[in-house]
């Protein structure tokens, strides 16, 4: 199904395109109701992905020139100066089924070669096939936690190390991790959510005209897929060309120091753990600017993508009046648009505490019964809004 023919869901399409422009953003997690087109949109991305040069017949999709993207055999030949036959292939997109085992994901012993030749040989898994491409996990919130850990570790480090029955092998596993799921079926652990660069929440399209257009498009596609795709071919090619230009331009995009300071200020006020959030916002803003054909990041660029980057990294509090993305946008407005300082916003957070006398006043000053210093009377991660 053509990506450009999908009606609505602009946030999801934008997040996927930004990851194609800069894979180091860290992938995207898509959560939404059933029937909202999550899987259709992700799989539609395949058609606009560019082609890459690989070593012919290499199970790891090794690059013929970049040693960081070479499998063991290709690296050995490269170091010895041996020439290698090359070929071109479309960026691979690998589906990881829920029933996959760890051996299938990471790789295992090649039983056939062991029985016929009596040698220990490695059989690459899905992580090897996904190298330099995309790894898509539908219903990732239902996947076994240890498999999610393996995937996230490989996505973060870019390498997969396998220790199996006397075999020790490391191979590159540079891929964009894309996950989708239905929040009604369970949430991901916060530490796993943090490893996804972007997070998108999508809902069912409510506008009657858009719903009708969605139904008509799907009916036309089911009746004649070739004709429907041909009608969208021009838009598909235009988007593919735009992504290729942005991918080449993103290395030249600059971010002012003042913008970086403001981004870090927002992350600090939101109590974001670590600096991964700061780095993802900068990378994503640069990709968005390149997607728009510019080499300078603006405040509007940051405002457009900061909710995607930080909404899932905020600490959850059932008493919070604001949700994740709303909280991020509120702090962004105070720092970027209103020009307030870190201290001013912290003061507003403290003043929003209920009660002003007696014990409450002591708590506002940061002292609790144990004598521990608090954040203006707030528990770590607690939020009382901005007034």
CSV table of C-alpha atoms in Angstrom, one decimal:
chain,number,residue,atom,x,y,z
A,1,UNK,CA,0.0,0.0,0.0
A,2,UNK,CA,1.5,3.4,-1.0
A,3,UNK,CA,2.7,5.5,2.0
A,4,UNK,CA,1.6,8.7,0.3
A,5,UNK,CA,-1.9,7.4,-0.1
A,6,UNK,CA,-2.4,6.9,3.6
A,7,UNK,CA,-4.9,9.5,4.9
A,8,UNK,CA,-4.0,11.3,8.2
A,9,UNK,CA,-1.6,9.9,10.8
A,10,UNK,CA,0.9,12.6,9.9
A,11,UNK,CA,2.9,12.2,13.2
A,12,UNK,CA,3.5,8.6,12.5
A,13,UNK,CA,4.6,9.1,8.9
A,14,UNK,CA,6.9,12.0,10.0
A,15,UNK,CA,8.5,9.9,12.7
A,16,UNK,CA,9.3,7.1,10.3
A,17,UNK,CA,10.7,9.5,7.6
A,18,UNK,CA,12.9,11.2,10.2
A,19,UNK,CA,14.4,7.8,11.2
A,20,UNK,CA,15.1,7.0,7.6
A,21,UNK,CA,17.0,10.4,7.3
A,22,UNK,CA,19.0,9.7,10.4
A,23,UNK,CA,18.9,6.1,11.7
A,24,UNK,CA,20.9,7.2,14.8
A,25,UNK,CA,17.7,8.8,16.2
A,26,UNK,CA,17.0,5.4,17.6
A,27,UNK,CA,13.8,4.1,16.0
A,28,UNK,CA,10.2,4.8,16.8
A,29,UNK,CA,7.5,3.2,19.0
A,30,UNK,CA,3.9,3.5,17.7
A,31,UNK,CA,1.0,3.0,20.1
A,32,UNK,CA,-2.6,3.3,19.0
A,33,UNK,CA,-6.0,1.7,18.8
A,34,UNK,CA,-6.6,-1.4,16.7
A,35,UNK,CA,-7.4,-0.7,13.1
A,36,UNK,CA,-5.6,2.7,12.9
A,37,UNK,CA,-3.1,1.6,10.2
A,38,UNK,CA,0.0,1.1,12.3
A,39,UNK,CA,1.2,-2.0,10.5
A,40,UNK,CA,0.1,-0.8,7.1
A,41,UNK,CA,2.0,2.5,7.4
A,42,UNK,CA,5.2,0.8,8.6
A,43,UNK,CA,5.2,-1.8,5.8
A,44,UNK,CA,4.4,0.9,3.3
A,45,UNK,CA,7.7,2.5,4.2
A,46,UNK,CA,9.6,-0.2,2.3
A,47,UNK,CA,8.8,1.2,-1.1
A,48,UNK,CA,10.4,4.6,-0.5
A,49,UNK,CA,13.6,3.2,1.1
A,50,UNK,CA,16.7,3.9,-1.0
A,51,UNK,CA,19.1,1.2,-2.4
A,52,UNK,CA,22.4,0.3,-0.7
A,53,UNK,CA,25.6,-1.2,-1.9
A,54,UNK,CA,26.4,-4.6,-0.3
A,55,UNK,CA,29.0,-7.4,-0.7
A,56,UNK,CA,27.3,-9.9,-2.9
A,57,UNK,CA,25.9,-13.1,-1.2
A,58,UNK,CA,26.9,-11.8,2.3
A,59,UNK,CA,24.4,-12.8,5.0
A,60,UNK,CA,25.1,-9.6,7.0
A,61,UNK,CA,24.4,-7.1,4.2
A,62,UNK,CA,28.0,-6.0,4.6
A,63,UNK,CA,29.2,-2.7,3.2
A,64,UNK,CA,32.1,-3.1,0.7
A,65,UNK,CA,33.8,0.1,2.1
A,66,UNK,CA,32.8,0.8,5.7
A,67,UNK,CA,34.5,-1.6,8.2
A,68,UNK,CA,31.9,-0.8,10.9
A,69,UNK,CA,29.3,-2.3,8.7
A,70,UNK,CA,31.1,-5.5,7.6
A,71,UNK,CA,30.5,-9.0,8.8
A,72,UNK,CA,33.4,-11.3,9.8
A,73,UNK,CA,34.1,-12.8,6.4
A,74,UNK,CA,33.9,-9.4,4.6
A,75,UNK,CA,36.2,-7.9,7.2
A,76,UNK,CA,38.8,-10.6,6.7
A,77,UNK,CA,38.8,-10.2,2.9
A,78,UNK,CA,38.9,-6.4,3.2
A,79,UNK,CA,42.0,-6.6,5.5
A,80,UNK,CA,43.8,-8.9,3.2
A,81,UNK,CA,43.1,-6.6,0.3
A,82,UNK,CA,41.1,-9.2,-1.6
A,83,UNK,CA,38.5,-7.7,-4.0
A,84,UNK,CA,34.9,-8.4,-3.3
A,85,UNK,CA,32.0,-8.6,-5.7
A,86,UNK,CA,29.3,-6.0,-4.9
A,87,UNK,CA,25.6,-5.7,-5.6
A,88,UNK,CA,22.7,-3.4,-4.8
A,89,UNK,CA,19.6,-4.1,-2.8
A,90,UNK,CA,16.8,-2.1,-1.4
A,91,UNK,CA,17.1,-1.3,2.3
A,92,UNK,CA,15.9,-4.5,4.0
A,93,UNK,CA,12.8,-4.5,6.3
A,94,UNK,CA,12.6,-7.6,8.6
A,95,UNK,CA,9.4,-8.6,10.5
A,96,UNK,CA,10.0,-10.2,13.9
A,97,UNK,CA,7.1,-12.5,14.8
A,98,UNK,CA,5.9,-12.8,18.4
A,99,UNK,CA,6.7,-16.5,18.5
A,100,UNK,CA,10.4,-16.0,17.5
A,101,UNK,CA,13.0,-17.7,19.8
A,102,UNK,CA,16.2,-16.1,20.9
A,103,UNK,CA,18.2,-18.4,18.6
A,104,UNK,CA,16.2,-17.3,15.6
A,105,UNK,CA,16.7,-13.6,16.6
A,106,UNK,CA,20.4,-13.7,17.5
A,107,UNK,CA,21.6,-16.6,15.4
A,108,UNK,CA,22.6,-20.2,16.2
A,109,UNK,CA,24.6,-23.2,15.2
A,110,UNK,CA,24.2,-24.3,11.5
A,111,UNK,CA,23.0,-27.8,12.2
A,112,UNK,CA,23.2,-29.0,8.6
A,113,UNK,CA,26.8,-28.1,8.2
A,114,UNK,CA,27.6,-29.6,11.6
A,115,UNK,CA,26.0,-32.9,10.6
A,116,UNK,CA,27.3,-33.1,7.1
A,117,UNK,CA,30.8,-31.5,7.4
A,118,UNK,CA,31.5,-32.0,11.1
A,119,UNK,CA,32.3,-28.3,11.5
A,120,UNK,CA,30.9,-25.7,13.8
A,121,UNK,CA,29.4,-22.9,11.7
A,122,UNK,CA,27.2,-19.9,12.6
A,123,UNK,CA,23.7,-19.5,11.1
A,124,UNK,CA,22.8,-15.8,11.1
A,125,UNK,CA,19.5,-14.7,12.7
A,126,UNK,CA,17.1,-11.9,12.1
A,127,UNK,CA,19.4,-9.3,13.6
A,128,UNK,CA,22.0,-10.1,10.9
A,129,UNK,CA,19.4,-9.9,8.1
A,130,UNK,CA,18.2,-6.5,9.5
A,131,UNK,CA,21.7,-5.0,9.4
A,132,UNK,CA,21.6,-1.6,7.6
A,133,UNK,CA,17.8,-1.8,7.4
A,134,UNK,CA,14.6,-1.8,9.5
A,135,UNK,CA,13.5,-4.3,12.1
A,136,UNK,CA,9.7,-4.2,12.7
A,137,UNK,CA,8.0,-5.7,15.7
A,138,UNK,CA,4.3,-5.7,15.7
A,139,UNK,CA,2.7,-5.9,19.1
A,140,UNK,CA,6.1,-5.3,20.7
A,141,UNK,CA,4.4,-4.9,24.1
A,142,UNK,CA,3.5,-8.6,24.0
A,143,UNK,CA,7.0,-9.8,23.1
A,144,UNK,CA,9.0,-11.5,25.8
A,145,UNK,CA,11.0,-9.0,27.8
A,146,UNK,CA,14.4,-10.8,27.2
A,147,UNK,CA,13.9,-10.6,23.4
A,148,UNK,CA,13.1,-6.9,23.7
A,149,UNK,CA,16.3,-6.4,25.8
A,150,UNK,CA,18.4,-8.2,23.1
A,151,UNK,CA,16.9,-6.1,20.3
A,152,UNK,CA,17.3,-2.8,22.2
A,153,UNK,CA,20.9,-3.6,23.2
A,154,UNK,CA,21.8,-4.4,19.6
A,155,UNK,CA,20.0,-1.3,18.3
A,156,UNK,CA,21.9,0.9,20.8
A,157,UNK,CA,25.4,-0.6,20.3
A,158,UNK,CA,25.1,-1.5,16.6
A,159,UNK,CA,26.6,-5.0,17.3
A,160,UNK,CA,25.3,-8.4,18.1
A,161,UNK,CA,27.5,-10.9,20.0
A,162,UNK,CA,26.6,-14.6,20.0
A,163,UNK,CA,28.1,-17.2,22.3
A,164,UNK,CA,26.8,-20.7,21.3
A,165,UNK,CA,28.3,-24.2,21.9
A,166,UNK,CA,31.9,-23.2,21.3
A,167,UNK,CA,31.2,-20.5,18.7
A,168,UNK,CA,31.9,-16.8,19.5
A,169,UNK,CA,31.0,-14.3,16.9
A,170,UNK,CA,30.2,-10.6,16.7
A,171,UNK,CA,28.6,-9.0,13.7
A,172,UNK,CA,27.2,-5.5,12.9
A,173,UNK,CA,23.5,-5.0,13.6
A,174,UNK,CA,22.8,-1.4,12.6
A,175,UNK,CA,19.1,-1.1,12.1
A,176,UNK,CA,16.1,1.1,12.7
A,177,UNK,CA,13.9,-0.5,15.4
A,178,UNK,CA,10.2,0.1,14.8
A,179,UNK,CA,7.7,-1.2,17.2
A,180,UNK,CA,3.9,-0.9,17.4
A,181,UNK,CA,1.3,-2.0,19.8
A,182,UNK,CA,-2.2,-1.5,21.3
A,183,UNK,CA,-2.1,0.1,24.8
A,184,UNK,CA,-5.1,-1.9,25.8
A,185,UNK,CA,-2.9,-5.0,25.6
A,186,UNK,CA,-0.3,-3.7,28.0
A,187,UNK,CA,2.4,-1.1,28.3
A,188,UNK,CA,6.2,-1.3,27.9
A,189,UNK,CA,8.5,-0.9,30.9
A,190,UNK,CA,9.7,2.7,31.2
A,191,UNK,CA,13.4,1.7,30.8
A,192,UNK,CA,12.5,0.0,27.5
A,193,UNK,CA,10.4,3.0,26.3
A,194,UNK,CA,13.4,5.2,26.9
A,195,UNK,CA,15.4,3.2,24.4
A,196,UNK,CA,13.1,4.2,21.5
A,197,UNK,CA,14.1,7.5,20.0
A,198,UNK,CA,10.6,8.7,19.1
A,199,UNK,CA,7.2,7.7,20.5
A,200,UNK,CA,3.9,8.3,18.6
A,201,UNK,CA,0.4,7.9,20.0
A,202,UNK,CA,-2.3,7.7,17.3
A,203,UNK,CA,-6.0,7.6,17.4
A,204,UNK,CA,-8.8,6.6,15.1
A,205,UNK,CA,-9.6,9.3,12.5
A,206,UNK,CA,-12.7,11.2,13.7
A,207,UNK,CA,-13.5,13.4,10.7
A,208,UNK,CA,-16.3,11.8,8.6
A,209,UNK,CA,-14.8,13.0,5.3
A,210,UNK,CA,-11.4,11.5,6.1
A,211,UNK,CA,-13.0,8.2,7.3
A,212,UNK,CA,-14.9,8.0,4.0
A,213,UNK,CA,-11.7,8.7,2.0
A,214,UNK,CA,-9.9,6.0,4.0
A,215,UNK,CA,-12.6,3.5,3.2
A,216,UNK,CA,-12.7,4.5,-0.5
A,217,UNK,CA,-8.9,4.2,-0.9
A,218,UNK,CA,-8.8,0.8,0.7
A,219,UNK,CA,-11.7,-0.5,-1.5
A,220,UNK,CA,-9.9,0.8,-4.6
A,221,UNK,CA,-6.7,-0.9,-3.5
A,222,UNK,CA,-8.4,-4.2,-2.9
A,223,UNK,CA,-10.1,-4.2,-6.2
A,224,UNK,CA,-7.0,-3.3,-8.3
A,225,UNK,CA,-3.7,-2.9,-6.4
A,226,UNK,CA,-1.6,-2.3,-9.5
A,227,UNK,CA,-3.8,0.6,-10.8
A,228,UNK,CA,-4.1,2.1,-7.3
A,229,UNK,CA,-0.4,2.0,-6.8
A,230,UNK,CA,0.2,3.5,-10.3
A,231,UNK,CA,-2.0,6.5,-9.3
A,232,UNK,CA,0.3,7.2,-6.4
A,233,UNK,CA,3.6,6.5,-8.1
A,234,UNK,CA,4.5,10.1,-8.8
A,235,UNK,CA,4.0,11.1,-5.2
A,236,UNK,CA,6.0,8.1,-4.0
A,237,UNK,CA,8.9,9.0,-6.2
A,238,UNK,CA,8.8,12.6,-5.1
A,239,UNK,CA,8.9,11.6,-1.4
A,240,UNK,CA,11.7,9.1,-2.1
A,241,UNK,CA,13.7,11.9,-3.8
A,242,UNK,CA,13.0,14.2,-0.9
A,243,UNK,CA,14.3,11.7,1.6
A,244,UNK,CA,17.5,11.0,-0.4
A,245,UNK,CA,18.3,14.8,-0.5
A,246,UNK,CA,17.5,15.2,3.2
A,247,UNK,CA,19.8,12.2,4.1
A,248,UNK,CA,22.7,13.8,2.2
A,249,UNK,CA,21.9,17.2,3.7
A,250,UNK,CA,21.5,16.3,7.4
A,251,UNK,CA,25.3,16.2,8.0
A,252,UNK,CA,25.5,19.9,7.2
A,253,UNK,CA,22.7,21.0,9.5
A,254,UNK,CA,23.8,23.2,12.4
A,255,UNK,CA,22.2,23.9,15.8
A,256,UNK,CA,22.9,27.1,17.7
A,257,UNK,CA,24.4,26.8,21.2
A,258,UNK,CA,21.4,28.9,22.6
A,259,UNK,CA,19.0,26.3,21.2
A,260,UNK,CA,20.9,23.5,22.7
A,261,UNK,CA,20.9,25.2,26.1
A,262,UNK,CA,17.1,25.7,25.9
A,263,UNK,CA,16.6,22.1,24.9
A,264,UNK,CA,18.7,20.9,27.9
A,265,UNK,CA,16.7,23.3,30.2
A,266,UNK,CA,13.4,21.7,29.0
A,267,UNK,CA,14.8,18.2,29.7
A,268,UNK,CA,16.0,19.2,33.2
A,269,UNK,CA,12.7,20.8,34.1
A,270,UNK,CA,10.9,17.7,33.0
A,271,UNK,CA,13.2,15.5,35.2
A,272,UNK,CA,14.3,13.5,32.2
A,273,UNK,CA,16.7,10.8,33.3
A,274,UNK,CA,20.1,10.8,31.6
A,275,UNK,CA,21.0,12.8,28.5
A,276,UNK,CA,19.6,10.5,25.9
A,277,UNK,CA,16.5,12.8,25.6
A,278,UNK,CA,18.7,15.9,25.0
A,279,UNK,CA,20.6,14.1,22.2
A,280,UNK,CA,17.6,12.7,20.5
A,281,UNK,CA,15.9,16.1,20.4
A,282,UNK,CA,18.9,17.7,18.7
A,283,UNK,CA,19.3,14.8,16.2
A,284,UNK,CA,15.6,14.8,15.3
A,285,UNK,CA,15.5,18.6,14.9
A,286,UNK,CA,18.4,18.4,12.5
A,287,UNK,CA,16.7,15.7,10.5
A,288,UNK,CA,13.4,17.7,10.4
A,289,UNK,CA,15.3,20.8,9.1
A,290,UNK,CA,17.0,18.6,6.5
A,291,UNK,CA,13.7,17.2,5.5
A,292,UNK,CA,12.5,20.8,4.9
A,293,UNK,CA,15.6,21.5,2.8
A,294,UNK,CA,17.4,23.8,5.3
A,295,UNK,CA,20.8,23.7,7.1
A,296,UNK,CA,19.8,25.7,10.2
A,297,UNK,CA,17.6,24.4,13.0
A,298,UNK,CA,14.9,26.9,14.3
A,299,UNK,CA,12.8,27.1,17.4
A,300,UNK,CA,9.8,26.0,15.3
A,301,UNK,CA,11.7,22.9,14.3
A,302,UNK,CA,12.3,22.0,17.9
A,303,UNK,CA,8.7,22.7,18.8
A,304,UNK,CA,7.4,20.4,16.0
A,305,UNK,CA,9.4,17.4,17.2
A,306,UNK,CA,10.0,17.8,20.9
A,307,UNK,CA,6.8,16.0,21.9
A,308,UNK,CA,7.8,13.0,19.8
A,309,UNK,CA,11.2,12.9,21.5
A,310,UNK,CA,10.3,13.5,25.2
A,311,UNK,CA,6.6,12.6,25.7
A,312,UNK,CA,7.5,9.0,26.7
A,313,UNK,CA,10.5,9.9,28.8
A,314,UNK,CA,8.6,11.9,31.4
A,315,UNK,CA,7.8,10.2,34.7
A,316,UNK,CA,4.3,9.0,35.1
A,317,UNK,CA,2.2,10.3,38.0
A,318,UNK,CA,-1.5,9.3,38.3
A,319,UNK,CA,-2.2,12.7,40.0
A,320,UNK,CA,-0.7,14.7,37.2
A,321,UNK,CA,-3.1,17.2,35.6
A,322,UNK,CA,-1.0,17.0,32.4
A,323,UNK,CA,-0.1,14.0,30.2
A,324,UNK,CA,3.4,13.4,28.8
A,325,UNK,CA,3.2,15.4,25.5
A,326,UNK,CA,1.1,18.1,27.1
A,327,UNK,CA,3.6,18.5,29.8
A,328,UNK,CA,6.5,18.7,27.3
A,329,UNK,CA,4.7,21.3,25.3
A,330,UNK,CA,3.8,23.4,28.4
A,331,UNK,CA,7.5,23.6,29.4
A,332,UNK,CA,8.6,24.2,25.8
A,333,UNK,CA,6.3,27.2,25.7
A,334,UNK,CA,7.6,28.6,28.9
A,335,UNK,CA,11.3,28.3,27.9
A,336,UNK,CA,11.2,29.0,24.1
A,337,UNK,CA,8.2,31.3,23.6
A,338,UNK,CA,7.8,33.1,26.9
A,339,UNK,CA,11.6,33.4,27.5
A,340,UNK,CA,11.5,32.3,31.1
A,341,UNK,CA,14.5,31.0,32.9
A,342,UNK,CA,15.1,27.7,34.6
A,343,UNK,CA,14.8,29.2,38.1
A,344,UNK,CA,11.5,31.0,37.2
A,345,UNK,CA,9.8,27.9,36.0
A,346,UNK,CA,11.0,25.9,39.0
A,347,UNK,CA,9.5,28.6,41.2
A,348,UNK,CA,6.2,28.3,39.4
A,349,UNK,CA,6.2,24.6,40.0
A,350,UNK,CA,6.9,25.1,43.7
A,351,UNK,CA,4.1,27.7,44.0
A,352,UNK,CA,1.6,25.4,42.4
A,353,UNK,CA,1.7,23.2,45.5
A,354,UNK,CA,-1.6,23.2,47.5
A,355,UNK,CA,-1.5,24.8,51.0
A,356,UNK,CA,0.7,27.6,52.2
A,357,UNK,CA,0.8,27.3,56.0
A,358,UNK,CA,2.3,25.3,58.8
A,359,UNK,CA,3.7,21.9,57.7
A,360,UNK,CA,3.0,22.7,54.0
A,361,UNK,CA,5.2,25.7,54.1
A,362,UNK,CA,8.1,23.6,55.5
A,363,UNK,CA,7.6,21.2,52.7
A,364,UNK,CA,7.6,24.0,50.1
A,365,UNK,CA,11.0,25.1,51.5
A,366,UNK,CA,12.2,21.6,50.7
A,367,UNK,CA,12.4,19.9,54.1
A,368,UNK,CA,10.5,16.7,54.9
A,369,UNK,CA,10.3,14.7,58.1
A,370,UNK,CA,13.5,12.8,57.4
A,371,UNK,CA,15.4,16.0,56.7
A,372,UNK,CA,15.9,15.2,53.0
A,373,UNK,CA,15.9,18.0,50.5
A,374,UNK,CA,13.0,17.9,48.2
A,375,UNK,CA,12.3,19.8,44.9
A,376,UNK,CA,10.2,22.6,46.3
A,377,UNK,CA,8.1,20.1,48.2
A,378,UNK,CA,7.6,17.8,45.2
A,379,UNK,CA,8.4,14.2,45.1
A,380,UNK,CA,10.9,13.1,42.4
A,381,UNK,CA,9.0,13.2,39.1
A,382,UNK,CA,5.9,14.8,40.5
A,383,UNK,CA,4.2,17.6,38.6
A,384,UNK,CA,1.6,20.2,39.6
A,385,UNK,CA,1.3,22.0,36.3
A,386,UNK,CA,2.3,25.5,35.3
A,387,UNK,CA,0.1,28.5,36.2
